[in-house]
Tab-separated table of C-alpha atoms in Angstrom:
chain	number	residue	atom	x	y	z
A	135	MET	CA	-80.950	-95.346	4.843
A	136	ALA	CA	-79.992	-91.455	4.852
A	137	THR	CA	-76.919	-89.130	6.622
A	138	SER	CA	-78.770	-86.697	8.774
A	139	SER	CA	-78.915	-84.873	11.772
A	140	PHE	CA	-80.888	-87.006	14.587
A	141	ALA	CA	-78.377	-89.143	15.880
A	142	PHE	CA	-76.144	-89.020	18.742
A	143	PHE	CA	-72.901	-88.772	17.642
A	144	SER	CA	-73.358	-88.087	13.779
A	145	LEU	CA	-75.379	-85.560	12.841
A	146	TYR	CA	-73.700	-84.593	9.200
A	147	SER	CA	-71.228	-86.880	7.280
A	148	THR	CA	-67.792	-85.464	6.477
A	149	THR	CA	-66.073	-85.384	3.757
A	150	LYS	CA	-62.695	-86.769	4.225
A	151	CYS	CA	-59.882	-84.925	2.696
A	152	SER	CA	-55.957	-85.903	2.112
A	153	SER	CA	-53.753	-86.862	4.973
A	154	LEU	CA	-51.353	-84.192	5.903
A	155	ARG	CA	-48.914	-86.798	6.243
A	156	GLU	CA	-48.972	-87.644	2.279
A	157	ASN	CA	-46.986	-84.202	1.757
A	158	ASP	CA	-44.562	-85.674	5.173
A	159	PRO	CA	-41.512	-87.126	3.260
A	160	ASN	CA	-40.749	-89.047	6.323
A	161	ASN	CA	-44.434	-89.592	6.755
A	162	ASN	CA	-44.343	-89.521	10.633
A	163	LYS	CA	-47.094	-89.063	12.958
A	164	SER	CA	-46.919	-85.726	14.534
A	165	SER	CA	-47.221	-85.512	18.519
A	166	VAL	CA	-49.122	-82.201	18.033
A	167	ARG	CA	-52.204	-81.979	20.031
A	168	VAL	CA	-55.454	-79.703	19.099
A	169	ASN	CA	-57.697	-79.600	21.389
A	170	GLY	CA	-56.750	-82.954	22.514
A	171	THR	CA	-56.848	-84.295	18.810
A	172	SER	CA	-53.833	-85.312	17.290
A	173	ILE	CA	-52.391	-83.876	14.080
A	174	HIS	CA	-52.188	-87.381	12.601
A	175	GLU	CA	-55.971	-87.562	13.073
A	176	LEU	CA	-56.384	-84.384	11.348
A	177	SER	CA	-57.240	-85.915	8.163
A	178	ASN	CA	-60.546	-87.333	9.287
A	179	PHE	CA	-61.525	-83.343	9.675
A	180	SER	CA	-63.535	-81.624	6.846
A	181	ILE	CA	-60.395	-79.460	6.174
A	182	ARG	CA	-61.137	-76.563	3.475
A	183	THR	CA	-58.957	-76.845	0.546
A	184	SER	CA	-57.231	-73.221	-0.065
A	185	PRO	CA	-54.191	-71.769	-0.967
A	186	ALA	CA	-54.107	-70.433	2.472
A	187	TYR	CA	-53.077	-73.765	4.102
A	188	THR	CA	-49.476	-73.666	3.236
A	189	SER	CA	-48.315	-75.063	6.439
A	190	VAL	CA	-49.210	-78.058	9.332
A	191	ALA	CA	-48.928	-74.380	11.941
A	192	SER	CA	-51.804	-72.491	9.749
A	193	VAL	CA	-54.114	-75.796	9.819
A	194	ILE	CA	-53.772	-75.983	13.201
A	195	GLU	CA	-54.423	-72.290	13.948
A	196	ASP	CA	-57.320	-72.599	12.045
A	197	LEU	CA	-58.425	-75.205	13.411
A	198	MET	CA	-57.920	-73.652	16.947
A	199	VAL	CA	-59.878	-70.734	15.966
A	200	GLU	CA	-63.048	-73.082	14.169
A	201	LYS	CA	-63.218	-74.890	17.310
A	202	ASN	CA	-63.102	-71.742	19.738
A	203	ARG	CA	-65.784	-70.341	17.756
A	204	GLN	CA	-67.962	-73.224	18.663
A	205	ASN	CA	-66.954	-73.414	21.762
A	206	ILE	CA	-66.999	-77.206	21.634
A	207	PRO	CA	-66.607	-78.700	25.040
A	208	THR	CA	-63.515	-81.393	25.796
A	209	GLU	CA	-65.795	-82.746	28.815
A	210	LYS	CA	-69.246	-83.201	30.513
A	211	ARG	CA	-71.236	-79.911	30.777
A	212	MET	CA	-74.577	-79.960	32.716
A	213	VAL	CA	-76.139	-76.679	32.076
A	214	ASP	CA	-75.782	-74.564	28.742
A	215	PRO	CA	-76.802	-70.988	29.684
A	216	PHE	CA	-76.939	-69.851	26.218
A	217	ARG	CA	-79.343	-72.715	24.270
A	218	GLN	CA	-81.127	-73.222	28.000
A	219	GLY	CA	-79.952	-76.303	27.818
A	220	LEU	CA	-79.080	-78.768	30.689
A	221	ILE	CA	-78.433	-82.667	31.234
A	222	VAL	CA	-81.443	-84.061	32.999
A	223	GLU	CA	-82.141	-88.064	33.546
A	224	GLY	CA	-79.288	-88.792	35.977
A	225	GLY	CA	-76.966	-87.180	33.810
A	226	VAL	CA	-77.385	-88.707	30.493
A	227	GLY	CA	-80.695	-87.042	28.915
A	228	TYR	CA	-81.216	-83.618	27.688
A	229	ARG	CA	-83.782	-80.875	27.854
A	230	GLN	CA	-83.716	-77.698	26.240
A	231	THR	CA	-86.598	-74.767	26.551
A	232	ILE	CA	-87.477	-72.704	23.646
A	233	THR	CA	-90.249	-70.381	22.336
A	234	VAL	CA	-92.331	-70.513	18.882
A	235	ARG	CA	-91.308	-68.027	16.993
A	236	SER	CA	-93.138	-65.989	14.382
A	237	TYR	CA	-91.129	-67.161	11.470
A	238	GLU	CA	-91.702	-70.710	12.840
A	239	ILE	CA	-95.601	-70.986	12.553
A	240	GLY	CA	-97.981	-71.298	9.694
A	241	PRO	CA	-101.528	-69.304	8.912
A	242	ASP	CA	-103.279	-71.045	11.753
A	243	LYS	CA	-100.197	-69.632	14.151
A	244	THR	CA	-99.136	-72.746	15.252
A	245	ALA	CA	-95.749	-74.469	14.767
A	246	THR	CA	-95.339	-76.205	11.569
A	247	LEU	CA	-94.070	-79.481	10.982
A	248	GLU	CA	-90.787	-78.062	9.338
A	249	THR	CA	-90.544	-76.544	12.845
A	250	LEU	CA	-90.894	-79.810	15.093
A	251	PHE	CA	-88.417	-81.496	12.932
A	252	ASN	CA	-85.997	-78.506	13.211
A	253	LEU	CA	-86.343	-78.697	16.518
A	254	LEU	CA	-85.524	-82.411	16.721
A	255	GLN	CA	-82.465	-81.625	14.968
A	256	GLU	CA	-81.160	-79.111	17.031
A	257	THR	CA	-81.946	-80.542	20.425
A	258	ALA	CA	-80.234	-83.861	19.198
A	259	LEU	CA	-76.852	-81.804	18.166
A	260	ASN	CA	-77.242	-80.056	21.636
A	261	HIS	CA	-77.431	-82.908	23.157
A	262	VAL	CA	-73.927	-84.399	21.831
A	263	TRP	CA	-71.855	-80.656	21.915
A	264	MET	CA	-73.018	-81.413	25.853
A	265	SER	CA	-71.714	-84.694	26.263
A	266	GLY	CA	-68.117	-83.491	25.946
A	267	LEU	CA	-67.584	-86.414	23.385
A	268	LEU	CA	-67.968	-84.235	20.300
A	269	GLY	CA	-64.769	-84.941	18.106
A	270	ASP	CA	-65.250	-83.447	14.988
A	271	GLY	CA	-67.744	-80.908	15.017
A	272	PHE	CA	-70.206	-82.679	13.175
A	273	GLY	CA	-71.039	-85.286	15.420
A	274	ALA	CA	-68.942	-88.020	15.860
A	275	THR	CA	-67.046	-89.559	18.526
A	276	HIS	CA	-63.001	-89.826	18.634
A	277	GLY	CA	-63.541	-93.699	18.363
A	278	MET	CA	-65.677	-92.843	15.167
A	279	ILE	CA	-63.230	-90.676	13.670
A	280	LYS	CA	-60.422	-93.196	14.115
A	281	ASN	CA	-62.819	-96.211	12.502
A	282	ASN	CA	-64.023	-93.492	9.632
A	283	LEU	CA	-67.779	-94.186	10.536
A	284	ILE	CA	-70.676	-92.104	10.669
A	285	TRP	CA	-74.393	-92.671	11.850
A	286	VAL	CA	-77.456	-93.278	8.973
A	287	VAL	CA	-80.616	-92.754	10.565
A	288	THR	CA	-82.963	-96.097	9.067
A	289	ARG	CA	-86.462	-95.329	10.250
A	290	MET	CA	-87.903	-92.560	12.393
A	291	HIS	CA	-91.517	-91.833	13.709
A	292	VAL	CA	-93.125	-88.899	14.968
A	293	GLN	CA	-96.733	-88.758	16.594
A	294	ILE	CA	-98.153	-85.343	17.166
A	295	ASP	CA	-101.286	-84.900	19.284
A	296	GLU	CA	-100.965	-81.159	19.131
A	297	TYR	CA	-99.077	-78.024	17.880
A	298	PRO	CA	-97.288	-75.680	20.228
A	299	ILE	CA	-98.768	-71.750	18.963
A	300	TRP	CA	-96.694	-69.111	18.499
A	301	GLY	CA	-95.223	-67.556	21.928
A	302	GLU	CA	-95.629	-70.750	23.573
A	303	VAL	CA	-92.646	-71.916	25.915
A	304	VAL	CA	-92.064	-75.561	25.393
A	305	GLU	CA	-89.549	-78.285	26.540
A	306	ILE	CA	-87.854	-80.562	24.467
A	307	GLU	CA	-86.352	-83.821	25.967
A	308	THR	CA	-83.751	-86.230	24.285
A	309	TRP	CA	-81.933	-89.319	25.208
A	310	VAL	CA	-80.528	-92.042	23.561
A	311	GLY	CA	-80.876	-96.071	23.799
A	312	SER	CA	-79.696	-99.423	22.520
A	313	SER	CA	-81.312	-100.668	19.407
A	314	GLY	CA	-80.119	-104.100	19.130
A	315	LYS	CA	-76.770	-105.404	18.481
A	316	ASN	CA	-75.271	-102.547	16.710
A	317	GLY	CA	-77.885	-100.070	16.756
A	318	MET	CA	-78.649	-96.950	18.516
A	319	ARG	CA	-82.112	-95.272	19.108
A	320	ARG	CA	-83.068	-91.749	19.913
A	321	ASP	CA	-86.074	-90.053	21.264
A	322	TRP	CA	-88.025	-87.184	21.858
A	323	LEU	CA	-90.857	-85.479	23.547
A	324	ILE	CA	-91.772	-82.065	23.181
A	325	ARG	CA	-93.787	-80.574	25.761
A	326	SER	CA	-95.839	-77.251	27.529
A	327	HIS	CA	-93.455	-75.633	29.724
A	328	LEU	CA	-96.569	-74.316	31.691
A	329	SER	CA	-98.548	-77.490	32.161
A	330	GLY	CA	-96.237	-80.135	31.383
A	331	HIS	CA	-98.501	-81.425	28.466
A	332	VAL	CA	-96.974	-83.836	25.936
A	333	PHE	CA	-97.431	-81.867	22.451
A	334	ALA	CA	-95.475	-84.596	20.446
A	335	ARG	CA	-93.047	-87.739	20.905
A	336	ALA	CA	-90.845	-89.104	18.308
A	337	THR	CA	-88.533	-91.839	17.732
A	338	SER	CA	-85.789	-92.625	15.389
A	339	THR	CA	-83.328	-95.955	14.707
A	340	TRP	CA	-79.744	-95.516	13.278
A	341	VAL	CA	-77.124	-97.591	12.152
A	342	MET	CA	-73.091	-97.261	11.196
A	343	MET	CA	-71.779	-96.512	8.255
A	344	ASN	CA	-68.363	-96.437	6.791
A	345	GLN	CA	-67.842	-93.214	5.647
A	346	GLU	CA	-65.500	-94.398	2.485
A	347	THR	CA	-67.073	-97.301	1.524
A	348	ARG	CA	-70.486	-96.428	2.231
A	349	ARG	CA	-71.269	-99.728	3.686
A	350	LEU	CA	-72.849	-100.590	6.505
A	351	SER	CA	-70.572	-101.612	9.628
A	352	LYS	CA	-70.671	-103.661	13.256
A	353	MET	CA	-70.417	-101.024	16.259
A	354	PRO	CA	-66.702	-101.061	17.257
A	355	GLN	CA	-66.109	-102.040	21.122
A	356	GLU	CA	-64.174	-98.581	21.677
A	357	VAL	CA	-67.078	-96.836	20.529
A	358	ARG	CA	-69.617	-98.826	22.270
A	359	ASP	CA	-67.659	-97.719	25.009
A	360	GLU	CA	-68.090	-94.183	24.487
A	361	ILE	CA	-71.773	-94.326	24.026
A	362	SER	CA	-73.318	-96.671	26.203
A	363	PRO	CA	-73.159	-94.725	29.195
A	364	TRP	CA	-75.387	-92.502	27.854
A	365	TYR	CA	-78.167	-95.106	27.078
A	366	ILE	CA	-81.931	-94.518	28.844
A	367	GLU	CA	-84.094	-97.970	28.891
A	368	LYS	CA	-87.323	-95.730	27.931
A	369	GLN	CA	-89.407	-94.964	24.900
A	370	ALA	CA	-91.224	-91.857	23.738
A	371	ILE	CA	-93.582	-94.409	21.436
A	372	ILE	CA	-93.860	-98.332	22.158
A	373	GLU	CA	-93.349	-100.038	18.962
A	374	ASP	CA	-93.692	-103.745	19.802
A	375	VAL	CA	-94.095	-104.722	15.854
A	376	PRO	CA	-92.996	-101.763	13.949
A	377	GLU	CA	-95.452	-100.974	10.797
A	378	LYS	CA	-93.944	-102.033	7.510
A	379	ILE	CA	-94.459	-99.650	4.703
A	380	ILE	CA	-95.704	-101.177	1.473
A	381	LYS	CA	-93.579	-99.977	-2.087
A	382	LEU	CA	-95.814	-97.792	-4.161
A	383	ASP	CA	-95.578	-97.672	-8.060
A	384	ASN	CA	-96.343	-95.137	-10.897
A	385	LYS	CA	-99.956	-96.123	-10.837
A	386	ALA	CA	-100.469	-94.518	-7.584
A	387	LYS	CA	-103.055	-91.879	-7.285
A	388	TYR	CA	-101.066	-89.004	-6.551
A	389	VAL	CA	-97.446	-88.404	-8.614
A	390	ASP	CA	-95.341	-85.145	-8.613
A	391	SER	CA	-92.619	-85.855	-10.934
A	392	ASN	CA	-89.273	-84.295	-11.897
A	393	LEU	CA	-88.474	-82.596	-8.767
A	394	LYS	CA	-84.711	-81.517	-8.098
A	395	PRO	CA	-83.181	-80.185	-4.965
A	396	LYS	CA	-82.227	-76.802	-4.679
A	397	ARG	CA	-79.232	-75.078	-3.017
A	398	SER	CA	-80.899	-74.423	-0.064
A	399	ASP	CA	-82.027	-77.894	0.477
A	400	MET	CA	-78.737	-78.995	0.796
A	401	ASP	CA	-76.962	-80.040	4.105
A	402	MET	CA	-73.525	-79.968	4.849
A	403	ASN	CA	-72.528	-82.893	3.801
A	404	ASN	CA	-74.146	-81.923	0.193
A	405	HIS	CA	-77.137	-84.270	0.785
A	406	VAL	CA	-80.629	-83.178	0.658
A	407	ASN	CA	-82.007	-82.410	4.068
A	408	ASN	CA	-84.215	-84.655	5.688
A	409	VAL	CA	-86.862	-82.068	6.221
A	410	LYS	CA	-87.046	-81.645	2.496
A	411	TYR	CA	-88.182	-84.889	2.001
A	412	VAL	CA	-91.237	-84.712	4.411
A	413	LYS	CA	-91.899	-81.695	2.217
A	414	TRP	CA	-91.742	-83.644	-1.310
A	415	MET	CA	-94.066	-86.194	0.152
A	416	LEU	CA	-96.668	-83.713	1.663
A	417	GLU	CA	-96.808	-81.747	-1.688
A	418	THR	CA	-97.918	-84.322	-3.397
A	419	ILE	CA	-101.389	-84.590	-1.018
A	420	PRO	CA	-104.127	-81.931	-2.667
A	421	VAL	CA	-103.993	-79.032	-0.924
A	422	SER	CA	-107.949	-78.942	-0.625
A	423	PHE	CA	-106.726	-81.668	1.912
A	424	LEU	CA	-104.244	-80.008	3.511
A	425	GLU	CA	-106.188	-77.138	4.376
A	426	GLU	CA	-108.990	-78.905	6.200
A	427	HIS	CA	-106.644	-81.729	7.763
A	428	GLN	CA	-103.766	-82.039	10.079
A	429	LEU	CA	-100.802	-84.255	10.623
A	430	GLY	CA	-101.190	-86.529	13.123
A	431	SER	CA	-98.385	-89.192	12.684
A	432	ILE	CA	-95.781	-89.888	10.117
A	433	ILE	CA	-93.529	-92.933	9.796
A	434	LEU	CA	-90.324	-92.803	7.846
A	435	GLU	CA	-88.090	-95.736	6.338
A	436	TYR	CA	-84.542	-94.433	4.787
A	437	ARG	CA	-83.266	-96.404	2.169
A	438	ARG	CA	-80.795	-94.092	0.332
A	439	GLU	CA	-79.374	-90.419	0.288
A	440	CYS	CA	-80.207	-87.796	-2.404
A	441	GLY	CA	-77.749	-85.274	-3.984
A	442	SER	CA	-77.926	-82.211	-5.398
A	443	SER	CA	-78.063	-83.551	-9.126
A	444	ASP	CA	-80.843	-86.361	-8.808
A	445	ILE	CA	-84.188	-86.131	-10.114
A	446	VAL	CA	-86.641	-87.042	-7.639
A	447	GLU	CA	-90.270	-88.421	-8.028
A	448	SER	CA	-93.003	-87.927	-5.307
A	449	ILE	CA	-95.725	-90.925	-5.212
A	450	CYS	CA	-98.611	-90.617	-2.738
A	451	GLU	CA	-101.579	-93.308	-2.334
A	452	PRO	CA	-104.400	-92.641	-0.162
A	453	ASP	CA	-106.069	-95.973	1.798
A	454	GLU	CA	-108.685	-97.944	-0.192
A	455	GLU	CA	-110.964	-98.008	2.129
A	456	GLN	CA	-111.080	-93.852	2.743
A	457	ASP	CA	-112.444	-91.240	0.368
A	458	ASP	CA	-110.227	-87.921	0.634
A	459	ASP	CA	-113.194	-85.786	-0.315
A	460	ASP	CA	-115.830	-87.313	2.208
A	461	ASP	CA	-115.521	-85.824	5.610
A	462	SER	CA	-118.529	-88.444	6.775
A	463	LYS	CA	-115.883	-91.320	6.474
A	464	GLU	CA	-114.469	-92.432	10.065
A	465	TRP	CA	-111.124	-90.636	10.986
A	466	PRO	CA	-107.986	-90.397	10.731
A	467	LYS	CA	-106.946	-91.060	6.921
A	468	ARG	CA	-104.024	-92.420	6.109
A	469	PHE	CA	-101.249	-92.145	3.119
A	470	THR	CA	-98.580	-94.524	1.973
A	471	HIS	CA	-95.678	-92.134	0.579
A	472	LEU	CA	-92.606	-92.973	-1.504
A	473	LEU	CA	-89.810	-90.638	-2.799
A	474	GLN	CA	-87.644	-92.248	-5.361
A	475	ASN	CA	-84.627	-91.252	-7.713
A	476	LYS	CA	-85.133	-91.332	-11.206
A	477	GLY	CA	-82.581	-93.286	-13.234
A	478	GLU	CA	-82.022	-93.866	-16.813
A	479	GLU	CA	-82.230	-97.809	-16.329
A	480	LYS	CA	-84.335	-97.916	-13.244
A	481	ASN	CA	-85.564	-95.787	-10.079
A	482	GLU	CA	-84.140	-96.174	-7.048
A	483	GLU	CA	-86.186	-95.391	-3.579
A	484	ILE	CA	-85.129	-92.737	-1.228
A	485	VAL	CA	-87.683	-93.035	1.572
A	486	ARG	CA	-90.988	-94.581	1.814
A	487	GLY	CA	-93.518	-93.069	4.434
A	488	ARG	CA	-96.508	-93.484	6.106
A	489	THR	CA	-98.622	-90.414	7.198
A	490	THR	CA	-101.911	-90.322	9.523
A	491	TRP	CA	-104.365	-87.226	9.432
A	492	ASN	CA	-107.129	-85.850	11.422
A	493	LYS	CA	-109.611	-83.433	11.258
A	494	LYS	CA	-108.487	-79.793	12.143
A	495	LEU	CA	-110.091	-78.240	14.782
A	496	PRO	CA	-111.781	-74.633	13.759
A	497	THR	CA	-109.650	-71.798	15.641
A	498	CYS	CA	-110.883	-68.776	17.302
A	499	PRO	CA	-110.788	-65.649	15.180
């Protein structure tokens, strides 16, 4: 499992600071509220520790400035002119229009896989922002903050039929739905603004975790009451029986060891960003193969978080029946992946993956 940025109400987990009440000899709850949040709830905010915070008033002032800069709505908004987003699907889905920029493309002048993952992340964040239920600026609802809960992603599946090109205007639509008794599903569609042609679709599954104990948690009724009105019963990818991914070992064909996270790989929770996992997976595949083939599908099963001090090993194995260098074989070609944390006594799985590849179409000069 991994904390990430694709859930409806928990895009990054926050670092819990000591309660302001610890410095209050009377240990009384304050009735003062900041943008609808009482002072005794501020212990669940990620407050920066600094000598500048010498009083409750200075903390309040800083939070008000930060919230004003983020412009977090306290009620539902239907249109966001700055992000070119709007609420759709009867008032519960979200659609955003973007243009593929020059720094979001690769050598073939099409959007990179990293770009598509970042768009999924950004539109999920913006959907939460528009809902008016954002409690702390990092994706948790007020009920989740009260119960010290965050969302963690357990599975993600992305299918790509075609990659948008440089300068193309695309629409990303996203929505959430129920997944079992205590889970949630988030789906996306990426399509052409001009023709409506679907470029890519994605689905993900999320469960709740206690921020302090790091144990999975049931969904409290008050949180269910907050998010269930936003559920939509439709799926971007139909998965009657989700594909199971086998665990690889060090005897796999391709192994890249001693991978170390860089500062630029960290998210605001100080864990490796979800996009970096995908990069590490794909870097084990020979460059000669990547130059001639294009990713058509990727499935990720998350097992644990990856921190800044972890040493990571990326393992990759092609399907037995395929020859990576023989283009006469039937398409598509498939690989199984594993990222694991190298420990002194044993290795721990971070994420399992499964990728499907198609032959690249010739491009015009």
